[in-house]
Amino acid sequence: EASLRGLGKVVAKLQLAAPASLSMYVHPDRRSKLSLTGDQGDGHAVVAAGVLHVLHADPSPDGPLESLAAHEGTHALAFAAWGPAGNSLVGEGLTVWVSGRYGGIALDEWKARLQDPPRLAELLGAGFRRAPEQTTYPLAGLLVAAAVESIGLDAVREHLLPASAESWDAACAAAGTSAEALQQAVDVMLA
Protein backbone atom coordinates (compact mmCIF):
# COMPACT_ATOMS: atom_id res chain seq x y z
CA GLU A 1 0.00 0.00 0.00
CA ALA A 2 2.80 2.43 0.85
CA SER A 3 4.47 1.78 -2.49
CA LEU A 4 1.22 2.30 -4.35
CA ARG A 5 0.62 5.57 -2.49
CA GLY A 6 4.10 6.72 -3.49
CA LEU A 7 3.60 5.76 -7.12
CA GLY A 8 0.17 7.41 -7.08
CA LYS A 9 1.88 10.62 -5.99
CA VAL A 10 4.19 10.36 -9.01
CA VAL A 11 1.30 9.88 -11.43
CA ALA A 12 -0.61 12.82 -9.92
CA LYS A 13 2.29 15.32 -9.69
CA LEU A 14 3.66 14.48 -13.13
CA GLN A 15 0.12 14.47 -14.55
CA LEU A 16 0.68 11.13 -16.30
CA ALA A 17 -2.45 9.97 -18.13
CA ALA A 18 -1.11 6.50 -18.97
CA PRO A 19 1.83 5.59 -16.70
CA ALA A 20 4.09 2.72 -17.70
CA SER A 21 3.97 -0.60 -15.87
CA LEU A 22 6.63 -1.12 -13.24
CA SER A 23 8.01 -3.99 -11.22
CA MET A 24 9.10 -3.24 -7.68
CA TYR A 25 11.28 -5.32 -5.42
CA VAL A 26 11.35 -4.58 -1.71
CA HIS A 27 14.53 -5.95 -0.14
CA PRO A 28 14.66 -6.82 3.57
CA ASP A 29 18.14 -5.37 4.22
CA ARG A 30 21.16 -3.76 2.54
CA ARG A 31 23.14 -7.01 2.36
CA SER A 32 20.34 -8.74 0.46
CA LYS A 33 19.86 -5.79 -1.87
CA LEU A 34 23.59 -5.58 -2.55
CA SER A 35 23.92 -9.30 -3.25
CA LEU A 36 21.00 -9.29 -5.68
CA THR A 37 21.46 -5.92 -7.39
CA GLY A 38 25.04 -4.77 -6.82
CA ASP A 39 23.70 -1.63 -5.11
CA GLN A 40 23.24 -1.25 -1.37
CA GLY A 41 21.59 2.18 -1.37
CA ASP A 42 18.09 2.80 -0.04
CA GLY A 43 16.69 2.52 -3.54
CA HIS A 44 17.47 2.64 -7.20
CA ALA A 45 15.59 2.40 -10.45
CA VAL A 46 16.56 0.46 -13.54
CA VAL A 47 14.68 2.90 -15.73
CA ALA A 48 15.00 1.17 -19.10
CA ALA A 49 13.55 -2.01 -17.58
CA GLY A 50 10.89 -0.27 -15.50
CA VAL A 51 12.19 -1.90 -12.31
CA LEU A 52 12.48 -0.37 -8.84
CA HIS A 53 14.59 -1.81 -6.02
CA VAL A 54 14.02 -0.41 -2.53
CA LEU A 55 14.87 -1.32 1.03
CA HIS A 56 11.99 -2.17 3.31
CA ALA A 57 11.07 0.82 5.47
CA ASP A 58 8.24 2.13 7.60
CA PRO A 59 5.11 1.82 5.43
CA SER A 60 3.02 4.37 7.34
CA PRO A 61 1.20 7.08 5.35
CA ASP A 62 3.69 9.67 4.07
CA GLY A 63 6.43 7.54 5.62
CA PRO A 64 9.83 6.43 4.35
CA LEU A 65 8.66 3.60 2.07
CA GLU A 66 6.06 5.80 0.39
CA SER A 67 8.64 8.54 -0.13
CA LEU A 68 11.22 6.10 -1.47
CA ALA A 69 8.69 4.60 -3.90
CA ALA A 70 7.81 8.11 -5.09
CA HIS A 71 11.47 9.06 -5.56
CA GLU A 72 12.50 5.93 -7.46
CA GLY A 73 9.16 5.71 -9.25
CA THR A 74 9.66 9.22 -10.59
CA HIS A 75 12.90 8.12 -12.23
CA ALA A 76 11.22 5.21 -13.99
CA LEU A 77 7.86 6.78 -14.86
CA ALA A 78 9.33 10.09 -16.04
CA PHE A 79 11.85 8.22 -18.18
CA ALA A 80 9.09 6.10 -19.74
CA ALA A 81 6.80 9.07 -20.39
CA TRP A 82 9.25 11.87 -21.12
CA GLY A 83 12.61 10.34 -22.00
CA PRO A 84 15.96 10.58 -20.27
CA ALA A 85 17.08 13.52 -18.18
CA GLY A 86 19.86 15.51 -19.83
CA ASN A 87 21.26 16.59 -16.48
CA SER A 88 21.27 15.23 -12.95
CA LEU A 89 20.26 18.56 -11.44
CA VAL A 90 16.77 18.47 -12.95
CA GLY A 91 16.52 14.67 -13.10
CA GLU A 92 17.16 14.23 -9.38
CA GLY A 93 15.37 17.47 -8.59
CA LEU A 94 12.22 16.10 -10.18
CA THR A 95 12.34 13.05 -7.89
CA VAL A 96 12.81 15.17 -4.77
CA TRP A 97 10.06 17.58 -5.81
CA VAL A 98 7.61 14.74 -6.46
CA SER A 99 8.37 12.91 -3.21
CA GLY A 100 8.41 16.18 -1.28
CA ARG A 101 11.40 15.11 0.77
CA TYR A 102 14.98 13.98 0.75
CA GLY A 103 16.59 11.79 3.39
CA GLY A 104 13.35 11.69 5.35
CA ILE A 105 13.27 15.48 5.66
CA ALA A 106 10.56 17.57 4.00
CA LEU A 107 11.72 19.80 1.16
CA ASP A 108 10.50 22.92 3.01
CA GLU A 109 12.69 22.00 6.00
CA TRP A 110 15.75 21.80 3.74
CA LYS A 111 15.42 25.51 3.02
CA ALA A 112 16.73 26.34 6.49
CA ARG A 113 19.35 23.58 6.45
CA LEU A 114 21.15 24.54 3.23
CA GLN A 115 23.95 26.89 4.24
CA ASP A 116 25.84 28.62 1.42
CA PRO A 117 24.80 26.13 -1.29
CA PRO A 118 26.66 26.14 -4.60
CA ARG A 119 25.26 28.09 -7.52
CA LEU A 120 23.02 26.06 -9.82
CA ALA A 121 25.39 26.60 -12.75
CA GLU A 122 28.08 24.69 -10.82
CA LEU A 123 25.78 21.65 -10.58
CA LEU A 124 24.65 21.29 -14.18
CA GLY A 125 27.42 18.95 -15.25
CA ALA A 126 29.78 16.72 -13.32
CA GLY A 127 29.67 19.13 -10.39
CA PHE A 128 26.38 17.61 -9.27
CA ARG A 129 28.03 14.28 -8.41
CA ARG A 130 31.11 15.93 -6.91
CA ALA A 131 29.20 17.99 -4.33
CA PRO A 132 27.68 16.41 -1.19
CA GLU A 133 24.41 14.63 -1.89
CA GLN A 134 22.85 16.23 1.22
CA THR A 135 23.25 19.55 -0.58
CA THR A 136 22.67 18.71 -4.24
CA TYR A 137 19.47 16.67 -3.95
CA PRO A 138 17.48 19.13 -1.81
CA LEU A 139 18.79 22.08 -3.83
CA ALA A 140 17.76 20.30 -7.03
CA GLY A 141 14.30 19.70 -5.57
CA LEU A 142 13.98 23.39 -4.76
CA LEU A 143 15.03 24.28 -8.30
CA VAL A 144 12.31 22.07 -9.77
CA ALA A 145 9.75 23.48 -7.32
CA ALA A 146 10.70 27.03 -8.35
CA ALA A 147 10.68 26.13 -12.04
CA VAL A 148 7.28 24.42 -11.90
CA GLU A 149 5.88 27.43 -10.04
CA SER A 150 7.32 29.99 -12.44
CA ILE A 151 7.15 28.33 -15.88
CA GLY A 152 4.93 25.27 -15.36
CA LEU A 153 5.44 21.53 -15.48
CA ASP A 154 5.15 21.33 -19.27
CA ALA A 155 8.07 23.75 -19.76
CA VAL A 156 10.15 21.84 -17.22
CA ARG A 157 9.41 18.59 -19.06
CA GLU A 158 9.94 19.95 -22.57
CA HIS A 159 12.94 22.20 -22.02
CA LEU A 160 14.74 21.87 -18.68
CA LEU A 161 14.68 18.11 -18.15
CA PRO A 162 16.37 17.17 -21.44
CA ALA A 163 18.88 20.06 -21.33
CA SER A 164 22.58 19.40 -20.96
CA ALA A 165 24.97 21.70 -19.14
CA GLU A 166 25.96 23.14 -22.53
CA SER A 167 22.37 23.77 -23.65
CA TRP A 168 21.03 25.00 -20.28
CA ASP A 169 20.89 28.71 -21.14
CA ALA A 170 19.10 28.03 -24.45
CA ALA A 171 16.70 25.60 -22.73
CA CYS A 172 15.86 28.21 -20.09
CA ALA A 173 15.17 30.78 -22.82
CA ALA A 174 12.97 28.31 -24.73
CA ALA A 175 11.06 27.69 -21.50
CA GLY A 176 10.40 31.40 -21.09
CA THR A 177 12.90 32.07 -18.32
CA SER A 178 16.63 32.40 -17.79
CA ALA A 179 19.26 30.64 -15.73
CA GLU A 180 19.60 33.81 -13.68
CA ALA A 181 15.84 34.00 -13.01
CA LEU A 182 15.77 30.39 -11.83
CA GLN A 183 18.78 31.02 -9.58
CA GLN A 184 17.03 34.07 -8.12
CA ALA A 185 13.85 32.07 -7.50
CA VAL A 186 15.83 29.44 -5.58
CA ASP A 187 17.71 32.17 -3.68
CA VAL A 188 14.36 33.67 -2.60
CA MET A 189 13.23 30.26 -1.33
CA LEU A 190 16.42 29.94 0.71
CA ALA A 191 16.27 33.49 2.14
Coordinates of N, CA and C in Angstrom, one line a residue:
E1 N 0.8 -1.2 0.0 CA 0.0 0.0 0.0 C 0.9 1.3 0.0
A2 N 1.9 1.2 0.8 CA 2.8 2.4 0.8 C 3.4 2.7 -0.5
S3 N 3.9 1.6 -1.2 CA 4.5 1.8 -2.5 C 3.5 2.3 -3.5
L4 N 2.3 1.8 -3.4 CA 1.2 2.3 -4.3 C 0.9 3.8 -4.1
R5 N 0.9 4.1 -2.8 CA 0.6 5.6 -2.5 C 1.7 6.4 -3.1
G6 N 3.0 6.0 -2.9 CA 4.1 6.7 -3.5 C 4.0 6.8 -5.0
L7 N 3.7 5.7 -5.7 CA 3.6 5.8 -7.1 C 2.4 6.6 -7.6
G8 N 1.3 6.6 -6.8 CA 0.2 7.4 -7.1 C 0.5 8.9 -7.0
K9 N 1.4 9.2 -6.1 CA 1.9 10.6 -6.0 C 2.6 11.0 -7.3
V10 N 3.4 10.1 -7.8 CA 4.2 10.4 -9.0 C 3.2 10.6 -10.2
V11 N 2.3 9.7 -10.3 CA 1.3 9.9 -11.4 C 0.6 11.2 -11.3
A12 N 0.1 11.6 -10.1 CA -0.6 12.8 -9.9 C 0.3 14.1 -10.2
K13 N 1.5 14.1 -9.6 CA 2.3 15.3 -9.7 C 2.8 15.5 -11.1
L14 N 3.2 14.4 -11.8 CA 3.7 14.5 -13.1 C 2.5 14.5 -14.2
Q15 N 1.3 14.4 -13.7 CA 0.1 14.5 -14.6 C 0.2 13.5 -15.7
L16 N 0.5 12.2 -15.3 CA 0.7 11.1 -16.3 C -0.7 10.5 -16.6
A17 N -1.1 10.6 -17.8 CA -2.4 10.0 -18.1 C -2.4 8.5 -18.3
A18 N -1.3 7.9 -18.8 CA -1.1 6.5 -19.0 C 0.3 6.1 -18.5
P19 N 0.5 5.9 -17.2 CA 1.8 5.6 -16.7 C 2.3 4.2 -17.1
A20 N 3.5 4.0 -17.3 CA 4.1 2.7 -17.7 C 3.9 1.7 -16.6
S21 N 4.0 0.5 -16.9 CA 4.0 -0.6 -15.9 C 5.4 -0.7 -15.3
L22 N 5.4 -1.0 -14.0 CA 6.6 -1.1 -13.2 C 6.6 -2.4 -12.4
S23 N 7.8 -2.9 -12.2 CA 8.0 -4.0 -11.2 C 8.8 -3.4 -10.1
M24 N 8.4 -3.8 -8.9 CA 9.1 -3.2 -7.7 C 9.5 -4.4 -6.8
Y25 N 10.7 -4.3 -6.3 CA 11.3 -5.3 -5.4 C 11.6 -4.6 -4.1
V26 N 11.1 -5.1 -3.0 CA 11.3 -4.6 -1.7 C 12.3 -5.6 -1.0
H27 N 13.5 -5.1 -0.7 CA 14.5 -5.9 -0.1 C 14.5 -5.8 1.4
P28 N 14.7 -6.9 2.1 CA 14.7 -6.8 3.6 C 15.8 -6.1 4.2
D29 N 17.0 -6.0 3.6 CA 18.1 -5.4 4.2 C 19.2 -5.0 3.1
R30 N 20.2 -4.2 3.5 CA 21.2 -3.8 2.5 C 22.0 -4.9 2.0
R31 N 22.3 -5.9 2.8 CA 23.1 -7.0 2.4 C 22.4 -7.8 1.3
S32 N 21.1 -8.0 1.5 CA 20.3 -8.7 0.5 C 20.2 -7.9 -0.8
K33 N 20.0 -6.6 -0.7 CA 19.9 -5.8 -1.9 C 21.2 -5.7 -2.6
L34 N 22.3 -5.6 -1.9 CA 23.6 -5.6 -2.5 C 23.9 -6.9 -3.3
S35 N 23.6 -8.0 -2.6 CA 23.9 -9.3 -3.2 C 23.1 -9.6 -4.5
L36 N 21.9 -9.0 -4.5 CA 21.0 -9.3 -5.7 C 21.1 -8.2 -6.8
T37 N 21.5 -7.0 -6.4 CA 21.5 -5.9 -7.4 C 22.8 -5.3 -7.6
G38 N 23.8 -5.5 -6.7 CA 25.0 -4.8 -6.8 C 25.0 -3.4 -6.3
D39 N 23.9 -3.0 -5.6 CA 23.7 -1.6 -5.1 C 23.1 -1.8 -3.7
Q40 N 23.7 -1.1 -2.7 CA 23.2 -1.2 -1.4 C 22.5 0.0 -0.9
G41 N 22.3 1.0 -1.8 CA 21.6 2.2 -1.4 C 20.1 1.9 -1.0
D42 N 19.5 2.9 -0.5 CA 18.1 2.8 0.0 C 17.2 2.4 -1.2
G43 N 17.5 2.9 -2.4 CA 16.7 2.5 -3.5 C 17.4 2.9 -4.8
H44 N 17.0 2.2 -5.9 CA 17.5 2.6 -7.2 C 16.5 2.1 -8.2
A45 N 16.5 2.8 -9.3 CA 15.6 2.4 -10.4 C 16.4 2.0 -11.6
V46 N 16.0 0.9 -12.3 CA 16.6 0.5 -13.5 C 15.5 1.0 -14.6
V47 N 15.7 2.2 -15.0 CA 14.7 2.9 -15.7 C 14.3 2.2 -17.1
A48 N 15.3 1.8 -17.8 CA 15.0 1.2 -19.1 C 14.2 -0.1 -19.0
A49 N 14.3 -0.8 -17.8 CA 13.6 -2.0 -17.6 C 12.3 -1.8 -16.8
G50 N 12.1 -0.6 -16.3 CA 10.9 -0.3 -15.5 C 10.9 -1.0 -14.2
V51 N 12.0 -1.1 -13.5 CA 12.2 -1.9 -12.3 C 12.7 -1.0 -11.2
L52 N 12.1 -1.1 -10.0 CA 12.5 -0.4 -8.8 C 13.0 -1.4 -7.8
H53 N 14.1 -1.0 -7.1 CA 14.6 -1.8 -6.0 C 14.7 -0.9 -4.8
V54 N 14.0 -1.2 -3.7 CA 14.0 -0.4 -2.5 C 14.2 -1.3 -1.3
L55 N 14.8 -0.7 -0.3 CA 14.9 -1.3 1.0 C 13.5 -1.2 1.8
H56 N 13.2 -2.2 2.5 CA 12.0 -2.2 3.3 C 12.1 -1.0 4.3
A57 N 11.1 -0.3 4.5 CA 11.1 0.8 5.5 C 9.7 1.0 6.1
D58 N 9.5 1.9 7.0 CA 8.2 2.1 7.6 C 7.2 2.4 6.5
P59 N 6.1 1.6 6.5 CA 5.1 1.8 5.4 C 4.0 2.8 5.8
S60 N 4.1 3.5 6.9 CA 3.0 4.4 7.3 C 2.7 5.5 6.3
P61 N 1.5 6.0 6.3 CA 1.2 7.1 5.3 C 2.2 8.2 5.4
D62 N 2.7 8.6 4.3 CA 3.7 9.7 4.1 C 5.0 9.3 4.8
G63 N 5.2 8.0 5.0 CA 6.4 7.5 5.6 C 7.5 7.2 4.6
P64 N 8.6 6.7 5.2 CA 9.8 6.4 4.3 C 9.6 5.5 3.1
L65 N 8.8 4.5 3.2 CA 8.7 3.6 2.1 C 7.9 4.3 1.0
E66 N 6.8 5.0 1.4 CA 6.1 5.8 0.4 C 6.9 6.8 -0.3
S67 N 7.7 7.5 0.4 CA 8.6 8.5 -0.1 C 9.7 7.9 -1.1
L68 N 10.2 6.8 -0.6 CA 11.2 6.1 -1.5 C 10.6 5.6 -2.8
A69 N 9.4 5.1 -2.7 CA 8.7 4.6 -3.9 C 8.4 5.8 -4.8
A70 N 8.1 6.9 -4.3 CA 7.8 8.1 -5.1 C 9.1 8.6 -5.8
H71 N 10.2 8.6 -5.0 CA 11.5 9.1 -5.6 C 11.9 8.1 -6.7
E72 N 12.0 6.9 -6.4 CA 12.5 5.9 -7.5 C 11.5 5.8 -8.6
G73 N 10.2 5.8 -8.2 CA 9.2 5.7 -9.2 C 9.2 6.9 -10.2
T74 N 9.6 8.0 -9.7 CA 9.7 9.2 -10.6 C 10.7 9.0 -11.7
H75 N 11.9 8.4 -11.2 CA 12.9 8.1 -12.2 C 12.3 7.2 -13.4
A76 N 11.7 6.2 -13.0 CA 11.2 5.2 -14.0 C 10.0 5.7 -14.8
L77 N 9.1 6.3 -14.1 CA 7.9 6.8 -14.9 C 8.1 8.0 -15.7
A78 N 9.0 8.9 -15.2 CA 9.3 10.1 -16.0 C 10.1 9.7 -17.2
F79 N 11.1 8.7 -17.1 CA 11.9 8.2 -18.2 C 10.9 7.6 -19.2
A80 N 10.0 6.8 -18.8 CA 9.1 6.1 -19.7 C 8.2 7.1 -20.5
A81 N 7.7 8.1 -19.8 CA 6.8 9.1 -20.4 C 7.5 10.2 -21.1
W82 N 8.6 10.6 -20.6 CA 9.3 11.9 -21.1 C 10.6 11.7 -21.7
G83 N 11.3 10.6 -21.5 CA 12.6 10.3 -22.0 C 13.6 10.6 -20.9
P84 N 14.9 10.4 -21.3 CA 16.0 10.6 -20.3 C 16.2 12.0 -19.9
A85 N 16.7 12.2 -18.7 CA 17.1 13.5 -18.2 C 18.4 13.8 -18.8
G86 N 18.6 15.1 -19.2 CA 19.9 15.5 -19.8 C 20.9 16.0 -18.8
N87 N 20.4 16.1 -17.6 CA 21.3 16.6 -16.5 C 20.7 16.1 -15.2
S88 N 21.6 15.8 -14.3 CA 21.3 15.2 -12.9 C 20.6 16.3 -12.1
L89 N 20.9 17.5 -12.3 CA 20.3 18.6 -11.4 C 18.7 18.5 -11.6
V90 N 18.2 18.5 -12.8 CA 16.8 18.5 -12.9 C 16.2 17.1 -12.8
G91 N 17.0 16.1 -13.2 CA 16.5 14.7 -13.1 C 16.3 14.3 -11.7
E92 N 17.3 14.5 -10.8 CA 17.2 14.2 -9.4 C 16.2 15.2 -8.7
G93 N 16.3 16.5 -9.2 CA 15.4 17.5 -8.6 C 13.9 17.1 -8.8
L94 N 13.6 16.5 -9.9 CA 12.2 16.1 -10.2 C 11.8 15.1 -9.2
T95 N 12.7 14.1 -8.8 CA 12.3 13.1 -7.9 C 12.1 13.6 -6.5
V96 N 13.0 14.6 -6.1 CA 12.8 15.2 -4.8 C 11.5 16.0 -4.7
W97 N 11.3 16.8 -5.8 CA 10.1 17.6 -5.8 C 8.8 16.7 -5.7
V98 N 8.8 15.6 -6.5 CA 7.6 14.7 -6.5 C 7.4 14.1 -5.1
S99 N 8.5 13.6 -4.5 CA 8.4 12.9 -3.2 C 8.2 13.9 -2.1
G100 N 8.6 15.1 -2.3 CA 8.4 16.2 -1.3 C 9.4 16.1 -0.2
R101 N 10.4 15.2 -0.3 CA 11.4 15.1 0.8 C 12.7 14.5 0.2
Y102 N 13.7 14.6 1.0 CA 15.0 14.0 0.7 C 15.6 13.5 2.1
G103 N 16.0 12.3 2.2 CA 16.6 11.8 3.4 C 15.6 11.8 4.6
G104 N 14.3 11.7 4.3 CA 13.4 11.7 5.3 C 13.0 13.1 5.8
I105 N 13.5 14.1 5.2 CA 13.3 15.5 5.7 C 12.5 16.2 4.6
A106 N 11.4 16.9 5.0 CA 10.6 17.6 4.0 C 11.4 18.6 3.3
L107 N 11.0 18.8 2.0 CA 11.7 19.8 1.2 C 11.7 21.2 1.8
D108 N 10.6 21.6 2.4 CA 10.5 22.9 3.0 C 11.5 23.1 4.2
E109 N 11.7 22.0 4.9 CA 12.7 22.0 6.0 C 14.1 22.2 5.5
W110 N 14.4 21.7 4.3 CA 15.7 21.8 3.7 C 16.1 23.3 3.5
K111 N 15.1 24.1 3.3 CA 15.4 25.5 3.0 C 16.3 26.1 4.1
A112 N 16.0 25.8 5.4 CA 16.7 26.3 6.5 C 18.0 25.6 6.7
R113 N 18.2 24.4 6.2 CA 19.4 23.6 6.4 C 20.5 23.8 5.4
L114 N 20.1 24.3 4.3 CA 21.2 24.5 3.2 C 21.9 25.8 3.5
Q115 N 23.1 25.7 3.9 CA 23.9 26.9 4.2 C 24.9 27.1 3.1
D116 N 24.9 28.3 2.5 CA 25.8 28.6 1.4 C 25.9 27.5 0.3
P117 N 24.8 27.2 -0.2 CA 24.8 26.1 -1.3 C 25.5 26.6 -2.5
P118 N 26.0 25.7 -3.3 CA 26.7 26.1 -4.6 C 25.6 26.8 -5.5
R119 N 26.1 27.5 -6.5 CA 25.3 28.1 -7.5 C 24.8 27.0 -8.4
L120 N 23.6 27.1 -9.0 CA 23.0 26.1 -9.8 C 23.9 25.8 -11.0
A121 N 24.5 26.8 -11.6 CA 25.4 26.6 -12.7 C 26.5 25.6 -12.5
E122 N 27.0 25.6 -11.2 CA 28.1 24.7 -10.8 C 27.6 23.2 -10.8
L123 N 26.3 23.0 -10.8 CA 25.8 21.7 -10.6 C 25.2 21.1 -11.8
L124 N 25.3 21.8 -12.9 CA 24.7 21.3 -14.2 C 25.4 20.1 -14.8
G125 N 26.6 20.0 -14.7 CA 27.4 18.9 -15.3 C 27.9 18.0 -14.2
A126 N 29.2 17.7 -14.3 CA 29.8 16.7 -13.3 C 29.8 17.2 -11.9
G127 N 29.7 18.5 -11.7 CA 29.7 19.1 -10.4 C 28.6 18.6 -9.5
F128 N 27.5 18.2 -10.1 CA 26.4 17.6 -9.3 C 26.8 16.4 -8.5
R129 N 27.6 15.5 -9.1 CA 28.0 14.3 -8.4 C 29.3 14.5 -7.5
R130 N 29.9 15.6 -7.7 CA 31.1 15.9 -6.9 C 30.7 16.6 -5.6
A131 N 29.6 17.3 -5.5 CA 29.2 18.0 -4.3 C 28.5 17.0 -3.4
P132 N 28.4 17.3 -2.1 CA 27.7 16.4 -1.2 C 26.2 16.2 -1.6
E133 N 25.8 15.0 -1.5 CA 24.4 14.6 -1.9 C 23.4 15.3 -1.0
Q134 N 23.8 15.6 0.3 CA 22.8 16.2 1.2 C 22.6 17.7 0.8
T135 N 23.4 18.2 -0.1 CA 23.2 19.6 -0.6 C 22.6 19.5 -2.0
T136 N 23.1 18.7 -2.8 CA 22.7 18.7 -4.2 C 21.2 18.2 -4.4
Y137 N 20.8 17.2 -3.7 CA 19.5 16.7 -3.9 C 18.4 17.6 -3.5
P138 N 18.5 18.2 -2.2 CA 17.5 19.1 -1.8 C 17.5 20.4 -2.6
L139 N 18.7 20.9 -3.0 CA 18.8 22.1 -3.8 C 18.1 21.8 -5.2
A140 N 18.4 20.7 -5.7 CA 17.8 20.3 -7.0 C 16.2 20.3 -6.9
G141 N 15.7 19.7 -5.8 CA 14.3 19.7 -5.6 C 13.7 21.1 -5.5
L142 N 14.4 22.0 -4.8 CA 14.0 23.4 -4.8 C 14.0 24.1 -6.1
L143 N 15.0 23.7 -6.9 CA 15.0 24.3 -8.3 C 13.8 23.8 -9.1
V144 N 13.5 22.6 -9.0 CA 12.3 22.1 -9.8 C 11.0 22.7 -9.2
A145 N 10.9 22.8 -7.9 CA 9.7 23.5 -7.3 C 9.6 24.9 -7.8
A146 N 10.7 25.6 -7.9 CA 10.7 27.0 -8.4 C 10.4 27.1 -9.8
A147 N 10.9 26.2 -10.6 CA 10.7 26.1 -12.0 C 9.2 25.8 -12.3
V148 N 8.7 24.8 -11.7 CA 7.3 24.4 -11.9 C 6.4 25.6 -11.5
E149 N 6.7 26.3 -10.5 CA 5.9 27.4 -10.0 C 6.0 28.6 -11.0
S150 N 7.1 28.8 -11.6 CA 7.3 30.0 -12.4 C 7.0 29.7 -13.9
I151 N 7.4 28.6 -14.4 CA 7.2 28.3 -15.9 C 6.2 27.2 -16.2
G152 N 5.9 26.4 -15.2 CA 4.9 25.3 -15.4 C 5.6 23.9 -15.6
L153 N 4.9 22.9 -15.3 CA 5.4 21.5 -15.5 C 5.7 21.2 -16.9
D154 N 4.9 21.6 -17.9 CA 5.2 21.3 -19.3 C 6.5 21.9 -19.7
A155 N 6.8 23.1 -19.3 CA 8.1 23.7 -19.8 C 9.3 23.0 -19.1
V156 N 9.1 22.6 -17.9 CA 10.2 21.8 -17.2 C 10.4 20.6 -18.0
R157 N 9.3 19.9 -18.3 CA 9.4 18.6 -19.1 C 10.0 18.8 -20.4
E158 N 9.5 19.8 -21.2 CA 9.9 19.9 -22.6 C 11.3 20.6 -22.7
H159 N 11.7 21.4 -21.8 CA 12.9 22.2 -22.0 C 14.0 21.9 -21.0
L160 N 13.7 22.0 -19.7 CA 14.7 21.9 -18.7 C 15.2 20.4 -18.4
L161 N 14.3 19.5 -18.4 CA 14.7 18.1 -18.1 C 15.7 17.5 -19.2
P162 N 15.4 17.8 -20.5 CA 16.4 17.2 -21.4 C 17.6 18.0 -21.7
A163 N 17.7 19.2 -21.1 CA 18.9 20.1 -21.3 C 20.2 19.5 -20.7
S164 N 21.2 19.7 -21.5 CA 22.6 19.4 -21.0 C 23.2 20.7 -20.3
A165 N 24.3 20.5 -19.7 CA 25.0 21.7 -19.1 C 25.2 22.7 -20.2
E166 N 25.6 22.2 -21.4 CA 26.0 23.1 -22.5 C 24.7 23.8 -23.1
S167 N 23.6 23.2 -23.1 CA 22.4 23.8 -23.7 C 21.4 24.4 -22.6
W168 N 21.9 24.5 -21.4 CA 21.0 25.0 -20.3 C 20.5 26.4 -20.5
D169 N 21.3 27.3 -20.9 CA 20.9 28.7 -21.1 C 19.8 28.8 -22.3
A170 N 20.1 28.0 -23.3 CA 19.1 28.0 -24.4 C 17.8 27.4 -24.0
A171 N 17.9 26.3 -23.2 CA 16.7 25.6 -22.7 C 15.9 26.5 -21.8
C172 N 16.6 27.3 -21.0 CA 15.9 28.2 -20.1 C 15.1 29.3 -20.9
A173 N 15.8 29.8 -21.9 CA 15.2 30.8 -22.8 C 14.0 30.2 -23.5
A174 N 14.1 29.0 -24.0 CA 13.0 28.3 -24.7 C 11.8 28.1 -23.8
A175 N 12.1 27.9 -22.5 CA 11.1 27.7 -21.5 C 10.4 29.0 -21.0
G176 N 11.0 30.1 -21.5 CA 10.4 31.4 -21.1 C 11.0 32.0 -19.8
T177 N 12.2 31.6 -19.5 CA 12.9 32.1 -18.3 C 14.4 32.2 -18.6
S178 N 15.2 32.3 -17.6 CA 16.6 32.4 -17.8 C 17.3 31.7 -16.6
A179 N 18.5 31.3 -16.8 CA 19.3 30.6 -15.7 C 19.3 31.6 -14.5
E180 N 19.5 32.8 -14.8 CA 19.6 33.8 -13.7 C 18.3 33.9 -12.9
A181 N 17.2 33.9 -13.7 CA 15.8 34.0 -13.0 C 15.6 32.8 -12.1
L182 N 16.0 31.6 -12.6 CA 15.8 30.4 -11.8 C 16.6 30.4 -10.6
Q183 N 17.9 30.9 -10.7 CA 18.8 31.0 -9.6 C 18.2 32.0 -8.6
Q184 N 17.6 33.1 -9.0 CA 17.0 34.1 -8.1 C 15.8 33.5 -7.4
A185 N 15.0 32.7 -8.1 CA 13.8 32.1 -7.5 C 14.3 31.1 -6.4
V186 N 15.3 30.4 -6.6 CA 15.8 29.4 -5.6 C 16.4 30.3 -4.4
D187 N 17.1 31.3 -4.7 CA 17.7 32.2 -3.7 C 16.6 32.7 -2.8
V188 N 15.5 33.1 -3.4 CA 14.4 33.7 -2.6 C 13.8 32.6 -1.7
M189 N 13.7 31.4 -2.2 CA 13.2 30.3 -1.3 C 14.2 30.0 -0.1
L190 N 15.4 30.2 -0.3 CA 16.4 29.9 0.7 C 16.6 31.1 1.7
A191 N 16.1 32.3 1.3 CA 16.3 33.5 2.1 C 15.4 33.4 3.4

